[in-house]
Amino acid sequence: MEKLYDMFDKFVRSDWMTTALGVVIILGLTALLSRVAVSITRKLLKRGSLLPTSSIFVNVIRVSIWLVGISFMLSSCFNVDVSAIVTGLGVVGIAVSLGFQDTIANLIGGLQVSISRTVEPGDNIQLGASGVSGVVRDVTWRYTTIDNPSGTRIVIPNSLMNTTALLHLSAPENVSIPIVVTDSDQRLTSVAHHMEEAAAKALKRVDKLKKGPSTSFSEITAQGFKGSLSFTLTDTSKITAATDAAIRAIAPYAHVHPMEQMMGTIEQELLEHDGLSKDQAIATVYADRASTLVVPTADSDVAPQMKELEKRERATIAKDAGATPLVPTVPAAGDGEKSPSTPAK
């Protein structure tokens, strides 16, 4: 029994045991210090400091603490001359840098775009050369991750971010749908109202809106009136579904129906032949159309409101032009055909 105690005592007092204990203590303190420093750094970055909330700063702090801890461990436990190692690395630094050229370029590129705040998490960007676009999620020491509108995560090397032209786009929740309206200029305001109402109704089924749909026109072309329908979502992950719902809702209003346009042209020519001026004939046609037209819409609940709104607008136009709206003749019971409209007396 005494021999076993002596062997254990000798084992405990041996030099390698002291060395191992020192290694464990130093590495344990280094891990604890690294964890505390990383936690504090993340909190400071989230509070809106001068630096963005990119992971690259956390990575640099973590690596720096571990390098210092390992160097102290080698010097204290193994009597290694760390300064000599650093000097030796300076001699072979060129060879090392050539071997890790891409890694160093990505690290430097990530630090540059982060410190200068060129790119930071939450930015909606597009790379000029590749055309890749999306919302920046993080910038690490090697690459930048972005999520495109379809939800796909894209990994881009930091060196490319630092050497390629970047476009900062509007906030991802702001959606703008290009539109071209081919209807008459006199119906443009009415069409815009119809589009906004129909889109709002459809979008409520997809997501809660921060800002409701609004239309604006920017150009008159041979194809029609160019503009856009804009709205702001709450959840950016539903952009695709919301855009699809809005397009389906506003599609019936973008183009006038060929048959409706043809009948309006014929009616206008007949009214001009009966002695009305061109402006009066046009106003009368549109007032008549407002009183008989059932507004096409993807949502049947919106149709009565649309019809009433357009009716009031066309009645105002007819009144300003001095024209008399046509009153459609009600067909007799069982008669499948309508008799031609006649001017109201």
C-alpha positions as a LaTeX table, in Angstrom:
\begin{tabular}{lrrr}
\hline
Residue & $x$ (\AA) & $y$ (\AA) & $z$ (\AA) \\
\hline
Met1 & 0.00 & 0.00 & 0.00 \\
Glu2 & 2.83 & 2.35 & 0.85 \\
Lys3 & 4.49 & 1.63 & $-2.44$ \\
Leu4 & 1.33 & 2.57 & $-4.32$ \\
Tyr5 & 1.17 & 5.86 & $-2.42$ \\
Asp6 & 4.80 & 6.63 & $-3.25$ \\
Met7 & 4.20 & 5.90 & $-6.94$ \\
Phe8 & 1.13 & 8.16 & $-6.99$ \\
Asp9 & 3.00 & 10.93 & $-5.19$ \\
Lys10 & 5.86 & 10.68 & $-7.65$ \\
Phe11 & 3.41 & 10.74 & $-10.54$ \\
Val12 & 1.72 & 13.89 & $-9.24$ \\
Arg13 & 5.00 & 15.67 & $-8.57$ \\
Ser14 & 6.48 & 14.83 & $-11.97$ \\
Asp15 & 7.33 & 17.70 & $-14.33$ \\
Trp16 & 5.02 & 16.60 & $-17.15$ \\
Met17 & 2.05 & 16.58 & $-14.80$ \\
Thr18 & 2.77 & 20.18 & $-13.84$ \\
Thr19 & 3.14 & 21.08 & $-17.49$ \\
Ala20 & $-0.15$ & 19.43 & $-18.46$ \\
Leu21 & $-1.94$ & 21.15 & $-15.62$ \\
Gly22 & $-0.54$ & 24.50 & $-16.74$ \\
Val23 & $-1.65$ & 23.87 & $-20.33$ \\
Val24 & $-5.19$ & 23.03 & $-19.24$ \\
Ile25 & $-5.46$ & 26.10 & $-17.00$ \\
Ile26 & $-4.09$ & 28.52 & $-19.61$ \\
Leu27 & $-6.24$ & 27.13 & $-22.43$ \\
Gly28 & $-9.29$ & 27.12 & $-20.16$ \\
Leu29 & $-8.76$ & 30.76 & $-19.21$ \\
Thr30 & $-8.18$ & 31.61 & $-22.87$ \\
Ala31 & $-11.48$ & 29.96 & $-23.89$ \\
Leu32 & $-13.32$ & 31.78 & $-21.10$ \\
Leu33 & $-11.78$ & 35.13 & $-22.00$ \\
Ser34 & $-12.57$ & 34.55 & $-25.69$ \\
Arg35 & $-16.20$ & 33.77 & $-24.92$ \\
Val36 & $-16.63$ & 36.84 & $-22.72$ \\
Ala37 & $-14.92$ & 39.13 & $-25.25$ \\
Val38 & $-17.07$ & 37.79 & $-28.10$ \\
Ser39 & $-20.26$ & 38.27 & $-26.07$ \\
Ile40 & $-19.34$ & 41.85 & $-25.16$ \\
Thr41 & $-18.38$ & 42.62 & $-28.76$ \\
Arg42 & $-21.69$ & 41.34 & $-30.11$ \\
Lys43 & $-23.63$ & 43.46 & $-27.61$ \\
Leu44 & $-21.63$ & 46.58 & $-28.49$ \\
Leu45 & $-22.16$ & 46.02 & $-32.22$ \\
Lys46 & $-25.91$ & 45.53 & $-31.78$ \\
Arg47 & $-26.19$ & 48.79 & $-29.84$ \\
Gly48 & $-25.28$ & 50.74 & $-32.98$ \\
Ser49 & $-21.60$ & 51.45 & $-32.63$ \\
Leu50 & $-19.39$ & 52.85 & $-35.35$ \\
Leu51 & $-18.98$ & 49.35 & $-36.78$ \\
Pro52 & $-21.66$ & 47.14 & $-38.41$ \\
Thr53 & $-22.87$ & 43.89 & $-36.86$ \\
Ser54 & $-20.69$ & 41.73 & $-39.09$ \\
Ser55 & $-19.17$ & 38.49 & $-37.81$ \\
Ile56 & $-15.76$ & 39.39 & $-39.16$ \\
Phe57 & $-15.00$ & 41.59 & $-36.13$ \\
Val58 & $-16.00$ & 38.81 & $-33.76$ \\
Asn59 & $-13.81$ & 36.38 & $-35.71$ \\
Val60 & $-10.81$ & 38.70 & $-35.55$ \\
Ile61 & $-11.16$ & 39.19 & $-31.77$ \\
Arg62 & $-11.59$ & 35.47 & $-31.16$ \\
Val63 & $-8.52$ & 34.54 & $-33.24$ \\
Ser64 & $-6.40$ & 37.29 & $-31.64$ \\
Ile65 & $-7.22$ & 36.11 & $-28.11$ \\
Trp66 & $-6.42$ & 32.51 & $-28.96$ \\
Leu67 & $-3.12$ & 33.47 & $-30.56$ \\
Val68 & $-2.09$ & 35.38 & $-27.44$ \\
Gly69 & $-3.22$ & 32.54 & $-25.18$ \\
Ile70 & $-1.39$ & 29.85 & $-27.14$ \\
Ser71 & 1.74 & 31.99 & $-27.27$ \\
Phe72 & 1.64 & 32.47 & $-23.49$ \\
Met73 & 1.08 & 28.74 & $-22.99$ \\
Leu74 & 4.06 & 27.81 & $-25.19$ \\
Ser75 & 6.29 & 30.31 & $-23.40$ \\
Ser76 & 5.25 & 29.39 & $-19.83$ \\
Cys77 & 4.82 & 25.62 & $-20.08$ \\
Phe78 & 7.33 & 24.61 & $-22.73$ \\
Asn79 & 9.87 & 27.46 & $-22.49$ \\
Val80 & 9.43 & 28.22 & $-26.19$ \\
Asp81 & 10.82 & 31.54 & $-27.41$ \\
Val82 & 7.74 & 32.94 & $-29.10$ \\
Ser83 & 9.56 & 36.05 & $-30.33$ \\
Ala84 & 11.98 & 33.84 & $-32.21$ \\
Ile85 & 9.08 & 32.03 & $-33.85$ \\
Val86 & 7.55 & 35.34 & $-34.90$ \\
Thr87 & 10.90 & 36.42 & $-36.36$ \\
Gly88 & 11.17 & 33.12 & $-38.21$ \\
Leu89 & 7.68 & 33.53 & $-39.61$ \\
Gly90 & 8.76 & 36.88 & $-40.98$ \\
Val91 & 11.40 & 35.09 & $-43.06$ \\
Val92 & 8.94 & 32.58 & $-44.51$ \\
Gly93 & 6.08 & 35.07 & $-44.60$ \\
Ile94 & 6.32 & 35.51 & $-48.35$ \\
Ala95 & 5.92 & 31.79 & $-48.98$ \\
Val96 & 3.00 & 31.59 & $-46.52$ \\
Ser97 & 1.26 & 34.59 & $-48.05$ \\
Leu98 & 1.51 & 33.04 & $-51.52$ \\
Gly99 & $-0.04$ & 29.82 & $-50.26$ \\
Phe100 & $-2.88$ & 31.65 & $-48.50$ \\
Gln101 & $-3.26$ & 34.45 & $-51.02$ \\
Asp102 & $-7.01$ & 33.99 & $-51.52$ \\
Thr103 & $-7.68$ & 33.69 & $-47.78$ \\
Ile104 & $-5.71$ & 36.84 & $-47.00$ \\
Ala105 & $-7.43$ & 38.72 & $-49.83$ \\
Asn106 & $-10.85$ & 37.69 & $-48.49$ \\
Leu107 & $-9.92$ & 38.71 & $-44.94$ \\
Ile108 & $-8.63$ & 42.12 & $-46.02$ \\
Gly109 & $-11.59$ & 42.63 & $-48.35$ \\
Gly110 & $-14.05$ & 41.80 & $-45.58$ \\
Leu111 & $-12.37$ & 44.20 & $-43.17$ \\
Gln112 & $-12.34$ & 46.99 & $-45.74$ \\
Val113 & $-16.02$ & 46.78 & $-46.70$ \\
Ser114 & $-17.06$ & 46.38 & $-43.05$ \\
Ile115 & $-14.95$ & 49.14 & $-41.48$ \\
Ser116 & $-15.92$ & 51.57 & $-44.24$ \\
Arg117 & $-19.55$ & 50.39 & $-43.85$ \\
Thr118 & $-19.77$ & 49.84 & $-47.59$ \\
Val119 & $-21.68$ & 46.64 & $-46.89$ \\
Glu120 & $-23.35$ & 45.65 & $-43.65$ \\
Pro121 & $-26.06$ & 43.19 & $-42.61$ \\
Gly122 & $-29.50$ & 44.27 & $-43.76$ \\
Asp123 & $-28.34$ & 46.10 & $-46.91$ \\
Asn124 & $-30.13$ & 45.27 & $-50.15$ \\
Ile125 & $-27.37$ & 45.16 & $-52.76$ \\
Gln126 & $-26.65$ & 44.08 & $-56.31$ \\
Leu127 & $-23.23$ & 43.20 & $-57.73$ \\
Gly128 & $-22.75$ & 45.13 & $-60.95$ \\
Ala129 & $-20.74$ & 42.51 & $-62.81$ \\
Ser130 & $-22.62$ & 39.31 & $-61.92$ \\
Gly131 & $-26.06$ & 40.83 & $-61.39$ \\
Val132 & $-26.49$ & 38.88 & $-58.13$ \\
Ser133 & $-28.80$ & 40.74 & $-55.76$ \\
Gly134 & $-30.24$ & 40.20 & $-52.32$ \\
Val135 & $-30.17$ & 41.17 & $-48.66$ \\
Val136 & $-26.82$ & 40.92 & $-46.84$ \\
Arg137 & $-27.06$ & 38.53 & $-43.90$ \\
Asp138 & $-23.47$ & 38.51 & $-42.67$ \\
Val139 & $-19.86$ & 39.33 & $-43.54$ \\
Thr140 & $-17.39$ & 36.74 & $-42.21$ \\
Trp141 & $-13.61$ & 36.61 & $-42.53$ \\
Arg142 & $-13.87$ & 34.66 & $-45.80$ \\
Tyr143 & $-17.16$ & 35.45 & $-47.53$ \\
Thr144 & $-20.37$ & 37.49 & $-47.53$ \\
Thr145 & $-23.75$ & 35.75 & $-47.45$ \\
Ile146 & $-26.83$ & 37.29 & $-49.07$ \\
Asp147 & $-30.41$ & 36.06 & $-49.51$ \\
Asn148 & $-32.01$ & 36.76 & $-52.88$ \\
Pro149 & $-35.76$ & 37.50 & $-53.29$ \\
Ser150 & $-36.54$ & 33.84 & $-53.96$ \\
Gly151 & $-35.05$ & 32.84 & $-50.59$ \\
Thr152 & $-31.84$ & 31.28 & $-51.93$ \\
Arg153 & $-28.71$ & 31.96 & $-49.88$ \\
Ile154 & $-25.70$ & 33.03 & $-51.97$ \\
Val155 & $-22.08$ & 32.98 & $-50.76$ \\
Ile156 & $-19.76$ & 35.62 & $-52.29$ \\
Pro157 & $-15.99$ & 35.86 & $-51.56$ \\
Asn158 & $-15.06$ & 39.10 & $-49.81$ \\
Ser159 & $-12.36$ & 39.81 & $-52.38$ \\
Leu160 & $-15.09$ & 40.02 & $-55.05$ \\
Met161 & $-17.14$ & 42.36 & $-52.87$ \\
Asn162 & $-14.12$ & 44.63 & $-52.57$ \\
Thr163 & $-13.33$ & 44.77 & $-56.30$ \\
Thr164 & $-16.80$ & 44.79 & $-57.92$ \\
Ala165 & $-19.16$ & 47.73 & $-58.34$ \\
Leu166 & $-22.02$ & 47.53 & $-55.84$ \\
Leu167 & $-25.51$ & 48.93 & $-56.20$ \\
His168 & $-27.41$ & 49.76 & $-53.02$ \\
Leu169 & $-31.08$ & 49.09 & $-53.74$ \\
Ser170 & $-34.12$ & 50.27 & $-51.84$ \\
Ala171 & $-35.30$ & 48.36 & $-48.79$ \\
Pro172 & $-36.40$ & 44.82 & $-49.78$ \\
Glu173 & $-39.87$ & 45.23 & $-48.28$ \\
Asn174 & $-40.59$ & 48.08 & $-50.73$ \\
Val175 & $-42.06$ & 46.41 & $-53.82$ \\
Ser176 & $-42.51$ & 48.23 & $-57.12$ \\
Ile177 & $-44.30$ & 46.52 & $-60.02$ \\
Pro178 & $-43.86$ & 48.13 & $-63.47$ \\
Ile179 & $-47.15$ & 48.63 & $-65.30$ \\
Val180 & $-48.27$ & 49.77 & $-68.76$ \\
Val181 & $-51.86$ & 50.96 & $-69.15$ \\
Thr182 & $-53.24$ & 51.01 & $-72.71$ \\
Asp183 & $-56.64$ & 52.48 & $-71.85$ \\
Ser184 & $-57.75$ & 56.01 & $-72.76$ \\
Asp185 & $-56.18$ & 59.00 & $-71.06$ \\
Gln186 & $-59.63$ & 59.99 & $-69.78$ \\
Arg187 & $-59.87$ & 56.71 & $-67.89$ \\
Leu188 & $-56.33$ & 56.80 & $-66.50$ \\
Thr189 & $-57.26$ & 58.13 & $-63.06$ \\
Ser190 & $-60.11$ & 55.64 & $-62.78$ \\
Val191 & $-57.86$ & 52.75 & $-63.83$ \\
Ala192 & $-55.29$ & 53.80 & $-61.22$ \\
His193 & $-57.97$ & 53.72 & $-58.49$ \\
His194 & $-59.17$ & 50.32 & $-59.65$ \\
Met195 & $-55.64$ & 48.91 & $-59.55$ \\
Glu196 & $-54.97$ & 50.24 & $-56.06$ \\
Glu197 & $-58.23$ & 48.88 & $-54.66$ \\
Ala198 & $-57.86$ & 45.46 & $-56.28$ \\
Ala199 & $-54.20$ & 45.13 & $-55.23$ \\
Ala200 & $-54.96$ & 46.15 & $-51.64$ \\
Lys201 & $-57.71$ & 43.55 & $-51.42$ \\
Ala202 & $-55.48$ & 40.79 & $-52.80$ \\
Leu203 & $-52.43$ & 41.72 & $-50.69$ \\
Lys204 & $-54.36$ & 41.59 & $-47.43$ \\
Arg205 & $-54.69$ & 37.84 & $-47.97$ \\
Val206 & $-50.90$ & 37.47 & $-48.25$ \\
Asp207 & $-49.37$ & 39.75 & $-45.61$ \\
Lys208 & $-49.99$ & 42.81 & $-43.48$ \\
Leu209 & $-48.99$ & 45.98 & $-45.31$ \\
Lys210 & $-46.87$ & 48.78 & $-43.89$ \\
Lys211 & $-47.95$ & 51.01 & $-46.76$ \\
Gly212 & $-50.86$ & 50.39 & $-49.10$ \\
Pro213 & $-50.61$ & 50.21 & $-52.91$ \\
Ser214 & $-50.20$ & 53.44 & $-54.83$ \\
Thr215 & $-49.85$ & 54.00 & $-58.57$ \\
Ser216 & $-47.80$ & 56.62 & $-60.36$ \\
Phe217 & $-47.16$ & 57.19 & $-64.06$ \\
Ser218 & $-43.84$ & 58.40 & $-65.43$ \\
Glu219 & $-43.93$ & 58.12 & $-69.22$ \\
Ile220 & $-46.24$ & 58.23 & $-72.25$ \\
Thr221 & $-45.19$ & 55.84 & $-75.01$ \\
Ala222 & $-46.66$ & 54.29 & $-78.12$ \\
Gln223 & $-47.47$ & 51.19 & $-76.07$ \\
Gly224 & $-49.39$ & 53.14 & $-73.42$ \\
Phe225 & $-48.89$ & 54.92 & $-70.11$ \\
Lys226 & $-45.89$ & 53.55 & $-68.22$ \\
Gly227 & $-45.76$ & 53.66 & $-64.46$ \\
Ser228 & $-45.55$ & 51.50 & $-61.36$ \\
Leu229 & $-47.65$ & 50.09 & $-58.53$ \\
Ser230 & $-45.79$ & 50.34 & $-55.20$ \\
Phe231 & $-46.46$ & 48.96 & $-51.73$ \\
Thr232 & $-44.54$ & 48.04 & $-48.58$ \\
Leu233 & $-44.72$ & 44.64 & $-46.89$ \\
Thr234 & $-44.12$ & 43.66 & $-43.29$ \\
Asp235 & $-42.57$ & 40.25 & $-43.99$ \\
Thr236 & $-39.88$ & 40.23 & $-46.70$ \\
Ser237 & $-40.13$ & 36.46 & $-47.09$ \\
Lys238 & $-43.57$ & 36.91 & $-48.71$ \\
Ile239 & $-42.42$ & 39.26 & $-51.49$ \\
Thr240 & $-42.79$ & 36.64 & $-54.23$ \\
Ala241 & $-46.30$ & 35.64 & $-53.16$ \\
Ala242 & $-47.37$ & 39.26 & $-52.70$ \\
Thr243 & $-46.03$ & 40.32 & $-56.10$ \\
Asp244 & $-47.86$ & 37.45 & $-57.80$ \\
Ala245 & $-51.13$ & 38.30 & $-56.01$ \\
Ala246 & $-50.86$ & 41.99 & $-56.92$ \\
Ile247 & $-50.14$ & 41.30 & $-60.60$ \\
Arg248 & $-53.10$ & 38.93 & $-60.86$ \\
Ala249 & $-55.37$ & 41.53 & $-59.25$ \\
Ile250 & $-54.36$ & 44.49 & $-61.45$ \\
Ala251 & $-54.06$ & 42.57 & $-64.74$ \\
Pro252 & $-57.72$ & 43.14 & $-65.82$ \\
Tyr253 & $-57.22$ & 46.92 & $-65.68$ \\
Ala254 & $-53.99$ & 47.23 & $-67.66$ \\
His255 & $-55.53$ & 46.82 & $-71.12$ \\
Val256 & $-58.91$ & 47.88 & $-72.48$ \\
His257 & $-60.94$ & 45.02 & $-73.95$ \\
Pro258 & $-60.78$ & 45.08 & $-77.80$ \\
Met259 & $-64.57$ & 44.67 & $-78.17$ \\
Glu260 & $-65.24$ & 47.47 & $-75.69$ \\
Gln261 & $-62.81$ & 49.76 & $-77.52$ \\
Met262 & $-64.38$ & 48.97 & $-80.91$ \\
Met263 & $-67.95$ & 49.61 & $-79.69$ \\
Gly264 & $-66.86$ & 52.89 & $-78.12$ \\
Thr265 & $-65.30$ & 54.05 & $-81.38$ \\
Ile266 & $-68.44$ & 53.22 & $-83.36$ \\
Glu267 & $-70.68$ & 54.99 & $-80.84$ \\
Gln268 & $-68.45$ & 58.07 & $-80.91$ \\
Glu269 & $-68.61$ & 58.26 & $-84.71$ \\
Leu270 & $-72.43$ & 57.99 & $-84.65$ \\
Leu271 & $-72.70$ & 60.78 & $-82.08$ \\
Glu272 & $-70.41$ & 63.04 & $-84.11$ \\
His273 & $-72.56$ & 62.29 & $-87.17$ \\
Asp274 & $-75.64$ & 63.44 & $-85.19$ \\
Gly275 & $-74.06$ & 66.84 & $-84.55$ \\
Leu276 & $-72.11$ & 66.51 & $-81.29$ \\
Ser277 & $-68.61$ & 67.88 & $-81.17$ \\
Lys278 & $-65.76$ & 65.42 & $-80.77$ \\
Asp279 & $-65.24$ & 66.29 & $-77.08$ \\
Gln280 & $-68.97$ & 65.94 & $-76.36$ \\
Ala281 & $-69.13$ & 62.62 & $-78.20$ \\
Ile282 & $-66.15$ & 61.24 & $-76.27$ \\
Ala283 & $-67.59$ & 62.40 & $-72.94$ \\
Thr284 & $-70.97$ & 60.87 & $-73.78$ \\
Val285 & $-69.41$ & 57.54 & $-74.74$ \\
Tyr286 & $-67.49$ & 57.32 & $-71.49$ \\
Ala287 & $-70.47$ & 58.40 & $-69.41$ \\
Asp288 & $-72.52$ & 55.71 & $-71.14$ \\
Arg289 & $-69.81$ & 53.15 & $-70.58$ \\
Ala290 & $-69.67$ & 54.04 & $-66.89$ \\
Ser291 & $-73.40$ & 53.48 & $-66.51$ \\
Thr292 & $-73.38$ & 50.04 & $-68.14$ \\
Leu293 & $-69.88$ & 48.63 & $-67.69$ \\
Val294 & $-69.29$ & 45.94 & $-65.08$ \\
Val295 & $-65.71$ & 46.51 & $-63.98$ \\
Pro296 & $-63.56$ & 43.39 & $-64.46$ \\
Thr297 & $-61.75$ & 42.37 & $-61.32$ \\
Ala298 & $-60.18$ & 39.31 & $-59.80$ \\
Asp299 & $-62.20$ & 39.99 & $-56.62$ \\
Ser300 & $-65.99$ & 40.04 & $-56.92$ \\
Asp301 & $-66.30$ & 41.96 & $-53.63$ \\
Val302 & $-64.52$ & 44.96 & $-55.12$ \\
Ala303 & $-66.53$ & 45.15 & $-58.38$ \\
Pro304 & $-69.53$ & 47.15 & $-57.08$ \\
Gln305 & $-67.24$ & 49.73 & $-55.48$ \\
Met306 & $-65.19$ & 50.04 & $-58.66$ \\
Lys307 & $-68.30$ & 50.46 & $-60.78$ \\
Glu308 & $-69.73$ & 53.19 & $-58.56$ \\
Leu309 & $-66.43$ & 55.08 & $-58.49$ \\
Glu310 & $-66.05$ & 55.00 & $-62.27$ \\
Lys311 & $-69.71$ & 55.99 & $-62.73$ \\
Arg312 & $-69.23$ & 59.17 & $-60.67$ \\
Glu313 & $-66.05$ & 60.09 & $-62.55$ \\
Arg314 & $-67.61$ & 59.62 & $-65.98$ \\
Ala315 & $-70.73$ & 61.54 & $-65.01$ \\
Thr316 & $-68.50$ & 64.48 & $-64.03$ \\
Ile317 & $-66.69$ & 64.31 & $-67.38$ \\
Ala318 & $-69.97$ & 64.25 & $-69.29$ \\
Lys319 & $-71.33$ & 67.19 & $-67.32$ \\
Asp320 & $-68.20$ & 69.28 & $-67.91$ \\
Ala321 & $-68.36$ & 68.56 & $-71.65$ \\
Gly322 & $-72.05$ & 69.45 & $-71.87$ \\
Ala323 & $-72.98$ & 66.01 & $-73.12$ \\
Thr324 & $-75.98$ & 63.89 & $-72.20$ \\
Pro325 & $-75.27$ & 60.32 & $-71.01$ \\
Leu326 & $-76.95$ & 57.59 & $-72.97$ \\
Val327 & $-79.55$ & 55.57 & $-71.12$ \\
Pro328 & $-79.46$ & 51.87 & $-72.02$ \\
Thr329 & $-82.82$ & 50.37 & $-72.92$ \\
Val330 & $-83.86$ & 47.57 & $-70.57$ \\
Pro331 & $-84.62$ & 44.43 & $-72.60$ \\
Ala332 & $-88.09$ & 42.94 & $-72.37$ \\
Ala333 & $-88.62$ & 39.78 & $-70.37$ \\
Gly334 & $-87.50$ & 36.76 & $-72.33$ \\
Asp335 & $-85.76$ & 38.86 & $-74.94$ \\
Gly336 & $-82.13$ & 37.76 & $-75.19$ \\
Glu337 & $-80.98$ & 40.81 & $-77.17$ \\
Lys338 & $-80.66$ & 44.43 & $-76.08$ \\
Ser339 & $-82.05$ & 47.19 & $-78.21$ \\
Pro340 & $-79.64$ & 50.00 & $-79.19$ \\
Ser341 & $-79.06$ & 52.73 & $-76.63$ \\
Thr342 & $-80.86$ & 56.02 & $-77.19$ \\
Pro343 & $-80.04$ & 59.46 & $-75.85$ \\
Ala344 & $-81.91$ & 60.47 & $-72.71$ \\
Lys345 & $-84.46$ & 63.20 & $-73.24$ \\
\hline
\end{tabular}
